[in-house]
Coordinates of N, CA and C in Angstrom, one line a residue:
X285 N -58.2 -48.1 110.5 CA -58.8 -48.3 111.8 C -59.4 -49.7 111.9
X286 N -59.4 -50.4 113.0 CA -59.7 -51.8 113.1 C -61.5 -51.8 112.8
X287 N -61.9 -52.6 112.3 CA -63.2 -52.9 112.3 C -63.6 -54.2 112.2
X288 N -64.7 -54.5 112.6 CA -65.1 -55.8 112.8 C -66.8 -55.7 112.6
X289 N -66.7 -56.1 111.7 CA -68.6 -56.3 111.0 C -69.1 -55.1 110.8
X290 N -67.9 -53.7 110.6 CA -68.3 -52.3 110.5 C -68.8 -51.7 111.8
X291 N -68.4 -52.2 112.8 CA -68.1 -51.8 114.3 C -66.5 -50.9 114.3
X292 N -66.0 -50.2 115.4 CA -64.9 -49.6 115.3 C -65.2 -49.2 117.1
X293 N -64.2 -49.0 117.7 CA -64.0 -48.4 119.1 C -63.1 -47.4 119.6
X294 N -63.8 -45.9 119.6 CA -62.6 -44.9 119.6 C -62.4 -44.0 120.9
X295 N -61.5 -43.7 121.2 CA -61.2 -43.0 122.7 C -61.4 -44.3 123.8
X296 N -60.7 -45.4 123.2 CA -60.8 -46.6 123.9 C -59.5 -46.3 125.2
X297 N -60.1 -46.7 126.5 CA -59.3 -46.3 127.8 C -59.5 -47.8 128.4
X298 N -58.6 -47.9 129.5 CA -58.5 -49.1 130.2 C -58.6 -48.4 131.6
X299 N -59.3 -49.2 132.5 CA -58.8 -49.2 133.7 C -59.0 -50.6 134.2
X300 N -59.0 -50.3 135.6 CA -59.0 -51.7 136.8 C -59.9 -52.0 137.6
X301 N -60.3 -53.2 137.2 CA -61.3 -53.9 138.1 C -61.4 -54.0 139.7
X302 N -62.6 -54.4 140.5 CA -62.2 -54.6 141.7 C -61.3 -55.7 141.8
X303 N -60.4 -56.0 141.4 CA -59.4 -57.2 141.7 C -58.0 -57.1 140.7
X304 N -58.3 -55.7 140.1 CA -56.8 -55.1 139.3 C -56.8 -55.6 137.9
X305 N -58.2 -56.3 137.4 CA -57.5 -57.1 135.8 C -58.2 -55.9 135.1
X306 N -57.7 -55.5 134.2 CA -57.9 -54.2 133.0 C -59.1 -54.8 132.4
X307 N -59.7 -53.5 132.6 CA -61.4 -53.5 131.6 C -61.0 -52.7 130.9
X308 N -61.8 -51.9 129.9 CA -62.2 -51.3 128.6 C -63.4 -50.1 128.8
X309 N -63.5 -49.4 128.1 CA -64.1 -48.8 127.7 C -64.0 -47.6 126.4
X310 N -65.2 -47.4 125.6 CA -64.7 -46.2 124.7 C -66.3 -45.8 124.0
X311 N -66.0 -45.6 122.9 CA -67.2 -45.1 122.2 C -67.2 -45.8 120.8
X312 N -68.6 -46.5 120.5 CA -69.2 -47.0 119.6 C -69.7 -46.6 118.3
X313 N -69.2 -46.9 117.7 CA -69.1 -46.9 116.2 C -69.3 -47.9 115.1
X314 N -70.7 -47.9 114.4 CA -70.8 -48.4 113.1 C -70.4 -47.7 112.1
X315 N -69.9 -48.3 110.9 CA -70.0 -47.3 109.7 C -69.3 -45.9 110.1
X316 N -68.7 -45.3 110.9 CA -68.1 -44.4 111.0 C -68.8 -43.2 111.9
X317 N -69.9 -44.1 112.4 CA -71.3 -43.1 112.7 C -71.2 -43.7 114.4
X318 N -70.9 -42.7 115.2 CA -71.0 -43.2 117.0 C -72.8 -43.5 117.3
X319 N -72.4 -44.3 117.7 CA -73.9 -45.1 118.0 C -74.2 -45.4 119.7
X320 N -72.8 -44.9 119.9 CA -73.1 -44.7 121.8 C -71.8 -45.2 122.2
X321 N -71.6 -45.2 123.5 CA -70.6 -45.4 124.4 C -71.0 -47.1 125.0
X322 N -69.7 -47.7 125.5 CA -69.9 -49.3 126.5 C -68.4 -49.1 126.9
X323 N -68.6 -49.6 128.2 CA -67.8 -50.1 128.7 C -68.3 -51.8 129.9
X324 N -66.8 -52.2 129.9 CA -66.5 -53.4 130.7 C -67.2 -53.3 131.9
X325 N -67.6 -54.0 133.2 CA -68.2 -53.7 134.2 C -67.1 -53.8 135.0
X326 N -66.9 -53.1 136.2 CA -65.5 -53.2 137.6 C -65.7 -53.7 138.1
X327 N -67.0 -54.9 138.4 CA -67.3 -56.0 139.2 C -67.8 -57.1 138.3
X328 N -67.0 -57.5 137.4 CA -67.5 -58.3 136.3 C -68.5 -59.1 136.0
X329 N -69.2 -57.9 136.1 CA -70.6 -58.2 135.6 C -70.9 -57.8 134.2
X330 N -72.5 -57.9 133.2 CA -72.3 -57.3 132.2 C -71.9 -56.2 131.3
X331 N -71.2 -56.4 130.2 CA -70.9 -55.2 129.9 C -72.0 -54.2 129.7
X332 N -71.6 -52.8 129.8 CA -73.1 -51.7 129.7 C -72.9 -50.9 128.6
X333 N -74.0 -51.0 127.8 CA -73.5 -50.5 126.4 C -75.0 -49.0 126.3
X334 N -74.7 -47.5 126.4 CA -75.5 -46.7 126.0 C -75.5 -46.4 124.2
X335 N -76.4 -47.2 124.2 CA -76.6 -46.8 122.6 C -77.6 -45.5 122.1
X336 N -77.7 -45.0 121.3 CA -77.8 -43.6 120.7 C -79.9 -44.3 119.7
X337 N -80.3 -43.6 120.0 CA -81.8 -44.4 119.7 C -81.7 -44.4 117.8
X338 N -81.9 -44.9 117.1 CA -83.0 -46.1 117.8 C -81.6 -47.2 117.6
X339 N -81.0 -47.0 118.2 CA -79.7 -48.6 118.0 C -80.4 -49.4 119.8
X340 N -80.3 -50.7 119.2 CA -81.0 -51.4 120.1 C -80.2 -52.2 120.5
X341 N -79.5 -52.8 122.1 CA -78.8 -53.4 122.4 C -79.3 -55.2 122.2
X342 N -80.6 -55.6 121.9 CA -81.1 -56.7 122.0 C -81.2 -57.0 120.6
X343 N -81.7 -56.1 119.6 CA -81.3 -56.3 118.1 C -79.9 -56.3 117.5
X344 N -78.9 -55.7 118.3 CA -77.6 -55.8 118.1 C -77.4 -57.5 118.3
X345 N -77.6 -57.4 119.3 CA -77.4 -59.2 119.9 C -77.6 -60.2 119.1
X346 N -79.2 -59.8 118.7 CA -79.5 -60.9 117.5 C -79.1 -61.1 116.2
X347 N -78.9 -59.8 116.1 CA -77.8 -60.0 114.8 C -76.5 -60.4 115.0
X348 N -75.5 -60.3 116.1 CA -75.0 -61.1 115.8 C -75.0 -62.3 116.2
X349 N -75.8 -63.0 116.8 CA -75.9 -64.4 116.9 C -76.2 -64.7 115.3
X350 N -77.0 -64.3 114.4 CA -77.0 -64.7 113.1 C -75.7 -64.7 112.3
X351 N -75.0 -64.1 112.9 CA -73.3 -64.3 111.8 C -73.0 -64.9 112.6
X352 N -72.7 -65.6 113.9 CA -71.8 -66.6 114.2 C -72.9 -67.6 115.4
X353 N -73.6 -68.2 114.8 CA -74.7 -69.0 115.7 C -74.2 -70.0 117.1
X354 N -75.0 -70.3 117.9 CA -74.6 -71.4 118.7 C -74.4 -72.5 117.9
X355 N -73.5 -73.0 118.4 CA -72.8 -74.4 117.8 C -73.0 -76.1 118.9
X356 N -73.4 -76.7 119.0 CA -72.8 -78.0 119.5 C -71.7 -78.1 119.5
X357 N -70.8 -78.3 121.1 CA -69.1 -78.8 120.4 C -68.8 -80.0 121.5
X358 N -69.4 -81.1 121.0 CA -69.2 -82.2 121.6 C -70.1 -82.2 123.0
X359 N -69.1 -82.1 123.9 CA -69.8 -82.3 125.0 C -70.1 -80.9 125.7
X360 N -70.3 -80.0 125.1 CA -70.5 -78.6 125.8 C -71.5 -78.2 124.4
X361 N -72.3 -77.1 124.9 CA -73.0 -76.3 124.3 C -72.3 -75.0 124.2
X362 N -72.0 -74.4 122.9 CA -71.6 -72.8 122.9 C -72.3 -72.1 122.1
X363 N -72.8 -70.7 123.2 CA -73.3 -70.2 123.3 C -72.8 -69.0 122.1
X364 N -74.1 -68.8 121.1 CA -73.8 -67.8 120.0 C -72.9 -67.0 120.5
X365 N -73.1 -65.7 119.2 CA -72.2 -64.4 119.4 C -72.8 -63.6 119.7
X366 N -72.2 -62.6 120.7 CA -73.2 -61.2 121.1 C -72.2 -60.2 121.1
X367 N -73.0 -59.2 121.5 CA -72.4 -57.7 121.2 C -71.1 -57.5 122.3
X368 N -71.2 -58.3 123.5 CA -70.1 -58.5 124.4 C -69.2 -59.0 123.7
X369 N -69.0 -60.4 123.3 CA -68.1 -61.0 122.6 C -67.4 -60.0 121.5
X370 N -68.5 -59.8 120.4 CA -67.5 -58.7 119.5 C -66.9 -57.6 120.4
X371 N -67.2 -56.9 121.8 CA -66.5 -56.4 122.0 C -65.0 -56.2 122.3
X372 N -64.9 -58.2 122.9 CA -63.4 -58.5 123.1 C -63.0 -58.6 122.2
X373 N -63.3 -59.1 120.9 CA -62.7 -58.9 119.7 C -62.1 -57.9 119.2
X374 N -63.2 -56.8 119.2 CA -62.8 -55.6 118.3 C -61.4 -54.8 119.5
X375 N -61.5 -54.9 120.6 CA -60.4 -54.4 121.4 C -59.2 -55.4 121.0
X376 N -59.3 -56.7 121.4 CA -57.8 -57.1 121.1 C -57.4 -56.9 119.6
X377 N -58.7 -56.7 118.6 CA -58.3 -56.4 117.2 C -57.1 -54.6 117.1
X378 N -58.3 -53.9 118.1 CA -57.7 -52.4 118.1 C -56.2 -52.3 118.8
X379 N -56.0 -52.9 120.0 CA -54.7 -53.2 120.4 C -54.0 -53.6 119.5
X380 N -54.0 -55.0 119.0 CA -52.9 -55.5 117.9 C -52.7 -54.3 116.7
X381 N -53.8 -53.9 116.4 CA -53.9 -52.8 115.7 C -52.4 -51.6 115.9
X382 N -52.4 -51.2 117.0 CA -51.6 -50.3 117.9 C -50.3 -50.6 117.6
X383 N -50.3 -51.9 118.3 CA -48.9 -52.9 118.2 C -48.3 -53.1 116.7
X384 N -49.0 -52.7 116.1 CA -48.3 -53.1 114.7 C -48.1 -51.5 113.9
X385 N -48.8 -50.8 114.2 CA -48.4 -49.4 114.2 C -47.2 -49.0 114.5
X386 N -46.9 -49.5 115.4 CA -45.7 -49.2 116.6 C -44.4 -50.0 115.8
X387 N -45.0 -50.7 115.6 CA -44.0 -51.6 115.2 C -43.3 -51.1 113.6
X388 N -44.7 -50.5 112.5 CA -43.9 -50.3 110.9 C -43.0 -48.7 111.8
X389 N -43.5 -48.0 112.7 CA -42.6 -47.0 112.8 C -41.6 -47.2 113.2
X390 N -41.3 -48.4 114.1 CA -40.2 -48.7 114.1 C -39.1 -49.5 113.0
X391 N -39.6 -49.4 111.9 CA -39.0 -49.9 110.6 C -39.7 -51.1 110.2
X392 N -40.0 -52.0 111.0 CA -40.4 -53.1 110.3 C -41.9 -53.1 109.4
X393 N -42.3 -54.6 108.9 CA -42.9 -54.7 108.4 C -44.5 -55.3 108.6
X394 N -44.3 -56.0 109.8 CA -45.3 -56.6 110.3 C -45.2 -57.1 111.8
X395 N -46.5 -57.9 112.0 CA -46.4 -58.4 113.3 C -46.6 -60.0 113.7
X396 N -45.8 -60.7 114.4 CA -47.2 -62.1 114.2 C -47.0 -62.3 116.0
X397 N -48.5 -62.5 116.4 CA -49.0 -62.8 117.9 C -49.5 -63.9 117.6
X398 N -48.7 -64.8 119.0 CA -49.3 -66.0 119.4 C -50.0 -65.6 120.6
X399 N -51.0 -66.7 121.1 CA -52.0 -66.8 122.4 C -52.3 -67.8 122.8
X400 N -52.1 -68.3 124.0 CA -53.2 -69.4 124.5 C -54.5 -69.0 125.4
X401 N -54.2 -67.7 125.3 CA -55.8 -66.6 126.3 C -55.3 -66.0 127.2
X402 N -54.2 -66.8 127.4 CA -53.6 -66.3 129.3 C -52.2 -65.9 128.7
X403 N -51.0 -66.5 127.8 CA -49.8 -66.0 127.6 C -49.8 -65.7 126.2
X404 N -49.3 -64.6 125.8 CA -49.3 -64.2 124.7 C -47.4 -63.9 124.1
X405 N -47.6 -64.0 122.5 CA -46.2 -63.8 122.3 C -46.0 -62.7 121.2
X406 N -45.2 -62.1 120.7 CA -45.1 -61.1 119.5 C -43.7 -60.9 119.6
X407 N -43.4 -61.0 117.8 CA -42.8 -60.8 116.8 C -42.7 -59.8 116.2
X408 N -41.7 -59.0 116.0 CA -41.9 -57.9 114.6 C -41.1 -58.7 113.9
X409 N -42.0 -58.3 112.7 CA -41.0 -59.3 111.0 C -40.6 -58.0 110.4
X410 N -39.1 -58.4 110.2 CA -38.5 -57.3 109.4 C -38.5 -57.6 108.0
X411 N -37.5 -57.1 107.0 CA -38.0 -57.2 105.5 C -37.6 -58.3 105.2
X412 N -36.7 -59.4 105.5 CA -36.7 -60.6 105.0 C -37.5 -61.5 104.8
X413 N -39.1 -60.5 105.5 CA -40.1 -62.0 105.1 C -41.2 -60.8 103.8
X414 N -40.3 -60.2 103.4 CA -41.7 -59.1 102.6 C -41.7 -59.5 101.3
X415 N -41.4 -60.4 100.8 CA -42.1 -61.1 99.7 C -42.8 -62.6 99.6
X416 N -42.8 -63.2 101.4 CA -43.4 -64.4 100.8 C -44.9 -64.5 101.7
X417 N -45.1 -65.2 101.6 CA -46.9 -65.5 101.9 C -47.2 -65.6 103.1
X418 N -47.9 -65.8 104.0 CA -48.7 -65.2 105.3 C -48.1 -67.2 105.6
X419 N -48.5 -68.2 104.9 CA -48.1 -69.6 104.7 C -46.2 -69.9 105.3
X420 N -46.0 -69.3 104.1 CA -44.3 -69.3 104.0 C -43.9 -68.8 105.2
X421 N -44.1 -67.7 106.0 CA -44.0 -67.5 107.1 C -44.3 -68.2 108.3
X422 N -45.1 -68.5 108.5 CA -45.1 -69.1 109.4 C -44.9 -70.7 109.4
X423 N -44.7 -71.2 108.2 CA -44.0 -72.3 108.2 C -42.7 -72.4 108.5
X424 N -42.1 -71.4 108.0 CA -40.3 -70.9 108.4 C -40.1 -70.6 109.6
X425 N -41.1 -70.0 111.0 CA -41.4 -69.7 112.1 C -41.7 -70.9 113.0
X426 N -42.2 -71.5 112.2 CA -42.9 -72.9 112.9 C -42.1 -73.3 114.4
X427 N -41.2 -73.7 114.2 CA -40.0 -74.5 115.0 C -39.9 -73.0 116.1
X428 N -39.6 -72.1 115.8 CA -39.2 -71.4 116.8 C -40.7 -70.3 117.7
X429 N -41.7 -70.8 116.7 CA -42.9 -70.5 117.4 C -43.2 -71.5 118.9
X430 N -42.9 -73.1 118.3 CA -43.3 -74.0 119.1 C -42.0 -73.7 121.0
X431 N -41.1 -73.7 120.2 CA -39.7 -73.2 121.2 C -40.2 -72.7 122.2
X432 N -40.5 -71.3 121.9 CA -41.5 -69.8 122.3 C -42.2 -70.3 123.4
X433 N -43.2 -71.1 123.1 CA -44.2 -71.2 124.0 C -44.3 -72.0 124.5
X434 N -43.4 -73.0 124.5 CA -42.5 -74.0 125.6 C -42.0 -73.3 126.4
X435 N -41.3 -72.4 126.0 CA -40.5 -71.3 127.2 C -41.5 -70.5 127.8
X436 N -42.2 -70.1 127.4 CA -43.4 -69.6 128.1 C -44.2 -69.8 129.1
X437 N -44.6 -71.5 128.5 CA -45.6 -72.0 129.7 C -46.4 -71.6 128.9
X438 N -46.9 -71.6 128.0 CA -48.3 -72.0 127.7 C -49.0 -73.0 127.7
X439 N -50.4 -73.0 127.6 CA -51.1 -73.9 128.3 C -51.0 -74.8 126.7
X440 N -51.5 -76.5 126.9 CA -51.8 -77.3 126.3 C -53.1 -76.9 125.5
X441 N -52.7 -77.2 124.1 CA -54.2 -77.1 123.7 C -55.0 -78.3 123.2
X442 N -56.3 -77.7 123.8 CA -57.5 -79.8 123.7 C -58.4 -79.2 122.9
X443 N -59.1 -79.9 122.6 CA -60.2 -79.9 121.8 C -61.0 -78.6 121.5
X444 N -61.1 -78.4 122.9 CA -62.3 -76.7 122.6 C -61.6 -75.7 123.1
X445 N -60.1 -75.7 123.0 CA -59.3 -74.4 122.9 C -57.8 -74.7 122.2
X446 N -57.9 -73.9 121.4 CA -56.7 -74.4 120.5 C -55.8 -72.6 120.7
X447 N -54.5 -73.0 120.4 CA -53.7 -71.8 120.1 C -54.0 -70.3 119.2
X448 N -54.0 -68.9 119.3 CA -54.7 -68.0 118.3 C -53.4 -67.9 117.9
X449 N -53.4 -67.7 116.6 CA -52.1 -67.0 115.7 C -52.4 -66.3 114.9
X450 N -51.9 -65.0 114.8 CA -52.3 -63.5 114.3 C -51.3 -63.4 113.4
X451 N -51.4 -62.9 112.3 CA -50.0 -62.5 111.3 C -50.9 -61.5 110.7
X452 N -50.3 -60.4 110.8 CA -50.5 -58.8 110.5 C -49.9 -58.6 109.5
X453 N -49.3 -58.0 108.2 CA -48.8 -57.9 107.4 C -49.2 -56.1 106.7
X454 N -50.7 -56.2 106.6 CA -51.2 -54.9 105.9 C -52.2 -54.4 106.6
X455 N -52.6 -52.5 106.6 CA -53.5 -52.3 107.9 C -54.7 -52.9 107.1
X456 N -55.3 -53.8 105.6 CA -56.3 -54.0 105.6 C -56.9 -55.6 106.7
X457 N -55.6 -55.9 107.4 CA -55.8 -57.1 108.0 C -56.8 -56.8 109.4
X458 N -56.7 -55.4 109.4 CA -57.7 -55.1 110.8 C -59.0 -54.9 110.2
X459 N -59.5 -55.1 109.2 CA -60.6 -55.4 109.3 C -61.5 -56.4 108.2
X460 N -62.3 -56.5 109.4 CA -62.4 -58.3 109.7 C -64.4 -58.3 109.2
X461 N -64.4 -58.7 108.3 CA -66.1 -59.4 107.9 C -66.8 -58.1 107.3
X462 N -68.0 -58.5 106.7 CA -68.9 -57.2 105.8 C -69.1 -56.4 106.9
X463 N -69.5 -54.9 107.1 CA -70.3 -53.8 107.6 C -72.0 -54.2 107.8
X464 N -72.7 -54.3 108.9 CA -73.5 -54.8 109.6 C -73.9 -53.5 108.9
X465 N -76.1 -53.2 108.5 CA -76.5 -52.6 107.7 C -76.5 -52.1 109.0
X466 N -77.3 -50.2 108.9 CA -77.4 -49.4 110.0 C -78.8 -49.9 110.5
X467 N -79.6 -49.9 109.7 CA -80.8 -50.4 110.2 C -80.9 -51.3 111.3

């Protein structure tokens, strides 16, 4: 199951905003323990997270701004990490998650997803890449990754947005950093 800092999101549903772009919602999980329900807002506003007492939506926050702080990046200020943010994460984590499920049952072996935020690409890697390195692969991919997203239209990447590239290989790749204490 996907995890991210020992967070997890289960009975995760989609629907549509007032303007048709897919929100999220499901039920919250640390440690394997539901700690309350959030979902996305339909008028994108903030997300609304019912936490289970004593889980605190403002001590959540602070903590994770302590694993991933505000940064200076040149000429912009970015704004720490919050419990919103890992939420996009842990969904596009659970998604790809899905996607690669889908994918070993359909015989193969892995997955690799490109992104520029707005166009996304995927790959199933069958067994000709199952003995070399997460490296070797995508070095051998390289040329026809760049192809890809020429044909795509993906956007240019500058300074404070660069390309995401996902290479999935094993389900321990869905989870991502230590388990946040319960306390």
């Amino acid at each position: 199951m996907a995890k991210l800092y020992g967070f997890s999101v289960k009975s995760l549903k989609s629907f549509k905003d007032h303007e048709g772009i897919t929100c999220y919602s499901g039920n919250l999980y640390l440690k394997n323990k539901k700690i309350g329900t959030w979902s996305q807002d339909y008028m994108a506003g903030p997300d609304h997270f019912d936490l289970i007492h004593p889980y605190d939506e403002q001590k959540l926050d602070a903590k994770m701004e302590k694993l991933r702080p505000a940064f200076d990046a040149g000429d912009e200020k970015l704004t720490g990490y919050n419990l919103e943010l890992l939420m996009c994460d842990l969904v596009k984590l659970t998604l790809d998650e899905k996607r690669f499920k889908k994918a070993l049952k359909e015989g193969y072996i892995g997955i690799l997803i490109v992104s520029d935020g707005w166009h996304e690409l995927c790959w199933k890697l069958g067994t000709g890449v199952a003995n070399k390195t997460k490296e070797e692969i995508l070095n051998e991919m390289e040329e026809e990754i760049q192809a890809e997203k020429k044909k795509a239209g993906f956007f240019h990447e500058s300074r404070g947005k660069k390309h995401e590239t996902y290479l999935y290989l094993d389900p321990n790749d869905f989870v991502i950093g230590e388990d946040l204490e319960m306390q």
